[in-house]
Tab-separated table of C-alpha atoms in Angstrom:
chain	number	residue	atom	x	y	z
A	129	MET	CA	-185.336	82.612	-43.412
A	130	PRO	CA	-186.950	85.367	-41.278
A	131	THR	CA	-185.366	88.812	-41.090
A	132	TYR	CA	-184.651	90.437	-37.714
A	133	THR	CA	-184.244	94.202	-37.828
A	134	THR	CA	-184.698	95.070	-34.155
A	135	ALA	CA	-181.874	95.213	-31.633
A	136	PRO	CA	-181.378	92.142	-29.409
A	137	VAL	CA	-183.123	92.275	-26.059
A	138	ASP	CA	-182.634	90.639	-22.689
A	139	LEU	CA	-183.931	87.107	-22.240
A	140	TYR	CA	-185.688	86.101	-19.028
A	141	LEU	CA	-185.420	82.476	-17.927
A	142	ASN	CA	-185.752	80.781	-14.556
A	143	GLY	CA	-185.594	84.093	-12.691
A	144	LEU	CA	-182.448	85.198	-14.555
A	145	THR	CA	-181.894	88.097	-16.925
A	146	ILE	CA	-179.600	86.951	-19.735
A	147	ALA	CA	-178.202	89.743	-21.877
A	148	PRO	CA	-177.138	89.486	-25.541
A	149	GLY	CA	-173.690	87.951	-25.864
A	150	GLU	CA	-173.925	85.966	-22.624
A	151	GLN	CA	-173.555	82.235	-22.119
A	152	VAL	CA	-175.362	80.814	-19.091
A	153	LEU	CA	-176.126	77.419	-17.547
A	154	THR	CA	-179.268	77.468	-15.433
A	155	ARG	CA	-181.225	74.661	-13.796
A	156	LEU	CA	-184.999	74.315	-13.697
A	157	VAL	CA	-185.973	72.658	-10.418
A	158	ILE	CA	-188.775	70.171	-11.058
A	159	SER	CA	-189.257	68.213	-7.841
A	160	ARG	CA	-187.470	65.936	-5.393
A	161	LEU	CA	-186.914	62.212	-5.261
A	162	PRO	CA	-188.459	60.382	-2.300
A	163	SER	CA	-184.974	60.532	-0.750
A	164	GLY	CA	-185.135	64.326	-0.818
A	165	THR	CA	-182.636	64.703	-3.670
A	166	VAL	CA	-183.501	67.678	-5.878
A	167	ILE	CA	-184.292	66.896	-9.523
A	168	ASP	CA	-183.485	69.751	-11.859
A	169	ILE	CA	-183.092	70.197	-15.613
A	170	PRO	CA	-179.892	71.892	-16.840
A	171	VAL	CA	-180.506	74.429	-19.623
A	172	HIS	CA	-177.590	75.876	-21.601
A	173	VAL	CA	-178.167	79.332	-23.085
A	174	PHE	CA	-175.920	80.668	-25.860
A	175	ARG	CA	-176.638	84.245	-26.992
A	176	ALA	CA	-175.163	86.323	-29.783
A	177	THR	CA	-174.909	90.104	-29.680
A	178	GLU	CA	-176.868	90.351	-32.939
A	179	ALA	CA	-180.628	89.798	-33.021
A	180	GLY	CA	-181.934	86.567	-34.519
A	181	PRO	CA	-184.179	83.559	-33.904
A	182	THR	CA	-184.218	81.467	-30.757
A	183	VAL	CA	-183.685	77.772	-31.439
A	184	LEU	CA	-184.268	74.906	-29.013
A	185	LEU	CA	-182.140	71.758	-29.143
A	186	MET	CA	-183.620	69.200	-26.774
A	187	ALA	CA	-183.182	65.500	-26.050
A	188	GLY	CA	-184.121	63.034	-23.356
A	189	LEU	CA	-187.884	63.572	-23.465
A	190	HIS	CA	-187.742	59.805	-23.130
A	191	GLY	CA	-185.022	59.092	-20.617
A	192	ASP	CA	-183.633	55.948	-22.272
A	193	GLU	CA	-183.062	57.623	-25.667
A	194	VAL	CA	-179.369	58.332	-25.318
A	195	ASN	CA	-178.415	59.208	-28.914
A	196	GLY	CA	-179.963	62.654	-28.777
A	197	ILE	CA	-178.442	63.262	-25.356
A	198	GLU	CA	-174.992	62.421	-26.718
A	199	THR	CA	-175.565	64.540	-29.843
A	200	ILE	CA	-176.289	67.680	-27.822
A	201	ARG	CA	-173.503	66.891	-25.367
A	202	ARG	CA	-170.967	66.781	-28.193
A	203	LEU	CA	-172.287	70.009	-29.704
A	204	ILE	CA	-171.816	71.725	-26.348
A	205	ARG	CA	-168.457	70.117	-25.588
A	206	ARG	CA	-167.027	70.964	-29.015
A	207	ARG	CA	-168.231	74.567	-28.703
A	208	MET	CA	-170.323	74.330	-31.842
A	209	LEU	CA	-173.235	76.280	-30.365
A	210	GLN	CA	-171.757	79.780	-30.447
A	211	PRO	CA	-174.296	81.667	-32.591
A	212	GLN	CA	-173.376	84.665	-34.722
A	213	ARG	CA	-176.938	85.903	-34.284
A	214	GLY	CA	-179.906	84.900	-32.185
A	215	THR	CA	-180.043	82.473	-29.263
A	216	ILE	CA	-179.627	78.727	-28.804
A	217	LEU	CA	-181.219	76.879	-25.885
A	218	ALA	CA	-179.723	73.411	-25.389
A	219	ILE	CA	-181.388	70.901	-23.052
A	220	PRO	CA	-179.532	67.550	-23.185
A	221	ILE	CA	-182.021	65.761	-20.867
A	222	LEU	CA	-185.594	66.824	-20.138
A	223	ASN	CA	-186.760	63.607	-18.444
A	224	ILE	CA	-184.126	63.283	-15.724
A	225	TYR	CA	-186.245	60.646	-13.947
A	226	GLY	CA	-186.276	58.333	-16.958
A	227	PHE	CA	-182.563	58.881	-17.557
A	228	LEU	CA	-181.709	57.807	-14.012
A	229	ASN	CA	-183.898	54.710	-14.278
A	230	PHE	CA	-183.035	53.708	-17.896
A	231	SER	CA	-186.706	54.260	-18.663
A	232	ARG	CA	-188.815	55.946	-21.309
A	233	GLU	CA	-191.306	57.232	-18.752
A	234	VAL	CA	-191.218	59.048	-15.427
A	235	PRO	CA	-191.765	57.024	-12.188
A	236	ASP	CA	-195.563	57.294	-12.380
A	237	GLY	CA	-195.454	55.387	-15.681
A	238	LYS	CA	-196.624	58.284	-17.827
A	239	ASP	CA	-195.002	59.543	-21.026
A	240	VAL	CA	-193.900	63.178	-20.852
A	241	ASN	CA	-194.317	63.425	-24.631
A	242	ARG	CA	-198.024	62.668	-24.275
A	243	SER	CA	-198.518	65.088	-21.366
A	244	PHE	CA	-198.224	68.538	-22.956
A	245	PRO	CA	-199.183	71.274	-22.228
A	246	GLY	CA	-199.129	69.885	-18.698
A	247	ASN	CA	-200.610	70.883	-15.374
A	248	PRO	CA	-198.802	72.285	-12.311
A	249	ARG	CA	-201.003	70.137	-10.054
A	250	GLY	CA	-201.157	67.057	-12.274
A	251	SER	CA	-199.063	63.911	-12.539
A	252	LEU	CA	-195.276	64.050	-12.473
A	253	ALA	CA	-195.096	63.878	-16.286
A	254	SER	CA	-197.659	66.654	-16.520
A	255	ARG	CA	-195.656	68.835	-14.119
A	256	VAL	CA	-192.477	68.387	-16.152
A	257	ALA	CA	-194.380	69.367	-19.318
A	258	HIS	CA	-195.949	72.365	-17.591
A	259	ARG	CA	-192.602	73.689	-16.362
A	260	PHE	CA	-191.244	73.421	-19.888
A	261	MET	CA	-194.275	75.267	-21.281
A	262	ARG	CA	-193.938	78.040	-18.720
A	263	GLU	CA	-190.187	78.596	-18.948
A	264	ILE	CA	-188.993	77.443	-22.384
A	265	MET	CA	-191.791	77.437	-24.945
A	266	PRO	CA	-192.481	81.208	-24.840
A	267	LEU	CA	-188.841	81.901	-25.746
A	268	ILE	CA	-188.340	79.753	-28.836
A	269	ASP	CA	-189.083	80.158	-32.534
A	270	TYR	CA	-187.800	76.821	-33.817
A	271	GLY	CA	-186.619	73.539	-32.364
A	272	ILE	CA	-185.119	70.139	-32.992
A	273	ASP	CA	-186.372	67.382	-30.705
A	274	PHE	CA	-183.976	64.401	-30.642
A	275	HIS	CA	-185.382	60.889	-30.268
A	276	THR	CA	-184.401	57.230	-30.605
A	277	GLY	CA	-186.305	54.058	-31.372
A	278	GLY	CA	-187.690	52.394	-28.272
A	279	ALA	CA	-188.277	48.846	-26.999
A	280	ALA	CA	-185.406	47.247	-28.986
A	281	ARG	CA	-186.503	49.002	-32.177
A	282	ALA	CA	-183.801	50.687	-34.239
A	283	ASN	CA	-184.577	53.631	-36.506
A	284	ILE	CA	-182.548	54.711	-39.496
A	285	PRO	CA	-181.525	58.404	-39.169
A	286	GLN	CA	-184.643	60.338	-40.131
A	287	ILE	CA	-186.493	63.593	-39.692
A	288	ARG	CA	-190.166	63.413	-38.755
A	289	CYS	CA	-192.436	66.388	-39.282
A	290	LEU	CA	-195.690	67.525	-40.839
A	291	LEU	CA	-194.735	67.940	-44.482
A	292	HIS	CA	-196.278	70.170	-47.162
A	293	GLN	CA	-198.495	72.044	-44.715
A	294	ASP	CA	-196.107	74.732	-43.479
A	295	ALA	CA	-193.321	76.237	-45.597
A	296	GLU	CA	-191.034	76.943	-42.636
A	297	THR	CA	-191.266	73.368	-41.356
A	298	ASP	CA	-190.526	72.031	-44.829
A	299	ALA	CA	-187.500	74.322	-45.034
A	300	LEU	CA	-186.146	73.104	-41.681
A	301	ALA	CA	-186.485	69.463	-42.720
A	302	GLU	CA	-184.815	70.121	-46.067
A	303	ALA	CA	-181.988	72.045	-44.425
A	304	PHE	CA	-181.325	69.226	-41.940
A	305	GLY	CA	-180.788	66.790	-44.797
A	306	ALA	CA	-181.284	63.499	-42.930
A	307	PRO	CA	-181.029	60.306	-45.008
A	308	PHE	CA	-184.821	59.968	-44.712
A	309	THR	CA	-187.588	62.501	-44.136
A	310	LEU	CA	-190.884	61.061	-42.921
A	311	HIS	CA	-194.250	62.790	-43.007
A	312	ALA	CA	-195.613	62.256	-39.490
A	313	GLY	CA	-198.924	63.458	-38.131
A	314	LEU	CA	-199.185	65.348	-34.862
A	315	ARG	CA	-199.772	63.115	-31.845
A	316	PRO	CA	-202.114	64.394	-29.108
A	317	GLY	CA	-200.241	65.674	-26.077
A	318	SER	CA	-196.881	65.692	-27.835
A	319	LEU	CA	-194.359	68.504	-27.730
A	320	ARG	CA	-194.542	68.891	-31.508
A	321	GLU	CA	-198.331	69.259	-31.530
A	322	THR	CA	-198.319	71.752	-28.667
A	323	ALA	CA	-195.511	73.777	-30.267
A	324	MET	CA	-197.472	73.988	-33.531
A	325	GLN	CA	-200.509	75.247	-31.621
A	326	GLU	CA	-198.274	77.921	-30.068
A	327	GLY	CA	-196.928	78.999	-33.469
A	328	ARG	CA	-193.507	77.348	-33.026
A	329	ARG	CA	-191.935	74.930	-35.497
A	330	ILE	CA	-190.287	71.800	-34.143
A	331	ILE	CA	-188.921	68.905	-36.159
A	332	VAL	CA	-188.026	65.499	-34.697
A	333	TYR	CA	-184.763	63.685	-35.416
A	334	GLU	CA	-184.764	59.910	-34.833
A	335	THR	CA	-181.817	57.529	-34.926
A	336	GLY	CA	-180.764	54.180	-33.474
A	337	GLU	CA	-182.316	52.365	-30.537
A	338	SER	CA	-182.693	53.018	-26.828
A	339	LEU	CA	-179.698	52.620	-24.505
A	340	ARG	CA	-177.316	52.109	-27.444
A	341	LEU	CA	-175.103	54.761	-29.031
A	342	ASP	CA	-175.448	54.999	-32.802
A	343	GLU	CA	-172.238	56.752	-33.869
A	344	GLU	CA	-173.253	57.278	-37.488
A	345	GLY	CA	-176.632	58.654	-36.431
A	346	ILE	CA	-174.996	60.969	-33.889
A	347	ASP	CA	-172.599	62.340	-36.512
A	348	LEU	CA	-175.480	62.871	-38.943
A	349	GLY	CA	-177.465	64.570	-36.172
A	350	ILE	CA	-174.634	66.999	-35.445
A	351	ALA	CA	-174.197	67.827	-39.137
A	352	GLY	CA	-177.939	68.250	-39.686
A	353	THR	CA	-178.287	70.503	-36.651
A	354	LEU	CA	-175.518	72.771	-37.901
A	355	ARG	CA	-177.162	72.923	-41.332
A	356	VAL	CA	-180.442	74.038	-39.726
A	357	LEU	CA	-178.616	76.703	-37.709
A	358	HIS	CA	-176.866	77.859	-40.876
A	359	HIS	CA	-180.202	77.967	-42.706
A	360	LEU	CA	-181.425	80.334	-39.971
A	361	GLY	CA	-178.308	82.494	-40.350
A	362	MET	CA	-176.901	81.603	-36.947
A	363	VAL	CA	-173.645	79.738	-37.756
A	364	PRO	CA	-171.197	79.651	-40.703
A	365	SER	CA	-171.793	77.421	-43.703
A	366	VAL	CA	-171.420	73.669	-43.292
A	367	PRO	CA	-171.007	70.843	-45.821
A	368	PRO	CA	-174.189	69.649	-47.584
A	369	PRO	CA	-175.480	66.114	-47.000
A	370	ALA	CA	-173.793	63.327	-48.922
A	371	ARG	CA	-177.011	62.502	-50.780
A	372	PRO	CA	-180.550	63.893	-51.051
A	373	SER	CA	-183.028	62.884	-48.389
A	374	VAL	CA	-185.552	60.189	-49.316
A	375	VAL	CA	-188.992	61.635	-48.586
A	376	CYS	CA	-191.628	59.165	-47.383
A	377	MET	CA	-195.126	60.586	-47.281
A	378	ARG	CA	-196.558	57.484	-45.619
A	379	SER	CA	-195.271	54.499	-43.679
A	380	THR	CA	-196.489	51.081	-42.590
A	381	TRP	CA	-195.507	48.912	-39.633
A	382	LEU	CA	-195.528	45.232	-40.614
A	383	ARG	CA	-196.685	43.238	-37.603
A	384	ALA	CA	-196.390	39.658	-36.446
A	385	LYS	CA	-199.334	37.474	-37.356
A	386	TYR	CA	-197.918	34.670	-35.232
A	387	ALA	CA	-195.996	34.562	-31.966
A	388	GLY	CA	-192.539	33.032	-31.793
A	389	LEU	CA	-188.898	33.831	-32.589
A	390	PHE	CA	-188.510	36.596	-35.163
A	391	ARG	CA	-185.548	36.751	-37.522
A	392	SER	CA	-185.194	39.807	-39.718
A	393	LEU	CA	-183.787	39.274	-43.214
A	394	VAL	CA	-183.599	42.977	-44.063
A	395	HIS	CA	-181.501	45.892	-42.862
A	396	LEU	CA	-182.102	49.583	-42.278
A	397	GLY	CA	-182.209	51.603	-45.481
A	398	GLN	CA	-182.899	48.599	-47.699
A	399	TYR	CA	-185.606	48.884	-50.352
A	400	ILE	CA	-187.978	45.935	-50.500
A	401	GLU	CA	-190.536	45.095	-53.131
A	402	LYS	CA	-194.118	44.078	-52.507
A	403	GLY	CA	-194.135	40.331	-51.847
A	404	GLU	CA	-190.475	40.211	-50.849
A	405	VAL	CA	-189.587	38.098	-47.807
A	406	PHE	CA	-188.448	40.320	-44.949
A	407	GLY	CA	-188.096	37.769	-42.160
A	408	SER	CA	-189.451	34.696	-40.482
A	409	VAL	CA	-191.219	33.719	-37.273
A	410	ALA	CA	-190.592	30.234	-35.861
A	411	ASP	CA	-191.795	28.393	-32.809
A	412	PRO	CA	-188.982	27.781	-30.280
A	413	TYR	CA	-189.253	23.980	-30.546
A	414	GLY	CA	-188.205	23.514	-34.171
A	415	GLU	CA	-191.583	22.328	-35.448
A	416	ASN	CA	-192.892	25.264	-37.497
A	417	SER	CA	-191.541	28.312	-39.268
A	418	VAL	CA	-193.404	31.006	-41.179
A	419	ARG	CA	-191.969	33.138	-43.944
A	420	LEU	CA	-193.021	36.802	-43.797
A	421	GLU	CA	-193.777	38.596	-47.045
A	422	SER	CA	-194.186	42.353	-47.283
A	423	PRO	CA	-197.570	43.532	-48.570
A	424	VAL	CA	-196.037	46.896	-49.535
A	425	ALA	CA	-192.945	48.241	-51.275
A	426	GLY	CA	-190.685	50.763	-49.600
A	427	TYR	CA	-187.596	51.466	-47.536
A	428	ILE	CA	-186.833	49.803	-44.209
A	429	ILE	CA	-186.726	52.746	-41.785
A	430	GLY	CA	-187.170	50.778	-38.564
A	431	VAL	CA	-186.422	47.234	-37.375
A	432	ASN	CA	-187.433	45.370	-34.219
A	433	HIS	CA	-184.318	43.693	-32.788
A	434	MET	CA	-186.290	41.761	-30.154
A	435	PRO	CA	-186.362	38.129	-31.326
A	436	VAL	CA	-189.240	37.034	-29.056
A	437	VAL	CA	-192.481	38.432	-30.467
A	438	ASN	CA	-196.183	38.132	-29.779
A	439	GLN	CA	-199.022	38.403	-32.237
A	440	GLY	CA	-199.403	42.013	-33.314
A	441	ASP	CA	-195.884	43.110	-32.383
A	442	ALA	CA	-194.296	45.595	-34.776
A	443	LEU	CA	-191.514	43.924	-36.765
A	444	VAL	CA	-190.292	46.312	-39.448
A	445	HIS	CA	-191.245	49.875	-40.358
A	446	VAL	CA	-191.546	50.530	-44.096
A	447	GLY	CA	-191.295	54.094	-45.385
A	448	ARG	CA	-193.160	54.487	-48.651
A	449	THR	CA	-192.820	56.955	-51.481
A	450	ASP	CA	-196.109	55.907	-53.129
A	451	LEU	CA	-199.377	57.581	-52.234
A	452	SER	CA	-201.826	54.785	-53.007
A	453	PRO	CA	-203.446	52.822	-50.157
A	454	SER	CA	-202.350	49.242	-49.595
A	455	ARG	CA	-204.245	46.235	-48.334
A	456	VAL	CA	-202.502	46.787	-44.980
A	457	ASP	CA	-203.837	50.338	-44.813
A	458	LEU	CA	-207.293	49.063	-45.710
A	459	GLY	CA	-207.139	46.562	-42.875
A	460	ALA	CA	-207.254	43.350	-44.953
A	461	PRO	CA	-205.030	40.607	-43.506
A	462	PHE	CA	-202.148	39.233	-45.509
A	463	GLU	CA	-201.128	35.600	-45.552
A	464	GLU	CA	-197.651	34.453	-44.675
A	465	LYS	CA	-196.583	31.266	-46.421
A	466	PRO	CA	-195.292	28.351	-44.323
A	467	MET	CA	-191.731	27.387	-45.066
A	468	ASN	CA	-190.713	23.925	-46.130
A	469	PRO	CA	-188.881	22.684	-42.997
A	470	LEU	CA	-186.185	21.142	-45.192
A	471	GLU	CA	-185.486	24.500	-46.845
A	472	THR	CA	-185.566	26.634	-43.705
A	473	GLU	CA	-181.988	26.279	-42.530
A	474	GLU	CA	-180.455	26.727	-46.007
A	475	GLU	CA	-182.513	29.841	-46.675
A	476	ASP	CA	-181.757	31.252	-43.226
A	477	GLU	CA	-178.013	30.731	-43.663
A	478	GLU	CA	-177.980	32.402	-47.080
A	479	ALA	CA	-180.019	35.330	-45.842
A	480	GLY	CA	-177.825	35.669	-42.777
A	481	GLU	CA	-174.707	36.013	-44.897
A	482	GLU	CA	-176.285	38.817	-46.907
A	483	MET	CA	-177.613	40.796	-43.940
A	484	LEU	CA	-175.842	43.958	-42.847
A	485	ARG	CA	-175.310	44.583	-39.143
A	486	ASP	CA	-176.714	47.836	-37.892
A	487	GLY	CA	-174.990	49.670	-35.165
A	488	GLU	CA	-192.475	59.421	-31.952
């Protein structure tokens, strides 16, 4: 944890001077809708009188990812963001356009989280990113970026960051204590990559799926956020996680080799062995069904809940604790064994009874 020996100073944001000890809500004006309605981004600022780090809590980079939005909303509503030292910037929704349209992107179809550092004369996504870089990025030391699985994909609560390359990032991930911690490379144009280039550390918290509230994931997100703030000396101590985080240094998406109706036979958090059946794909006319076997061992950290799949669609995300390459990583195809049509229904019914329902 860094040590701050200097006296706290004024913070300048959006044309305002915010003194130590103040709490302010300001709005960054981005643009207007075609109707003329102003689109702005509310930013909550919570300052202590004692010097300390500045931490960003931000959600809604993708407008349909509501779990992070609700997590920050509850933190604000429950008055949990009153730091004893330092400053907290809380932005519940960055992509207001996507939020209004139940969409991941902005109206021009671009992804804000692939548009950093942005351009004041570029696309709408690029302008949103640029305004963030001009107003927010220079102020922060650390951040938690809240996300949710997209396109009917559900993620188990997890932290994503670049592990074992920066001690401070590792410490933030460990302090958060999510059920899973996933080593994730930096994606070009992402907030996390740009922050790293600017000398800021941001970790990503993922839980649930788009447009659905994941209550367990929200509660874990609140607890993890408070543990990070405590680690930085900003809030009182909080309870430790119920169990140690499972660290996955690599992961593999298992994809559909055939198009059809996908049925998952696994649940989030489950450990599967290499060769274990994780689901099936059947044609919609009752003629053929294919059993899907995993070419790798690991934990199920993401599941596609969309039953209609095309060839190549991502089906389940397997987080792995091994470091050796697999035949999937090497690009060799794996064969899925056809089911005996007479056994299909019995196997499906048994698997269905054993399945648990689940709420970058």
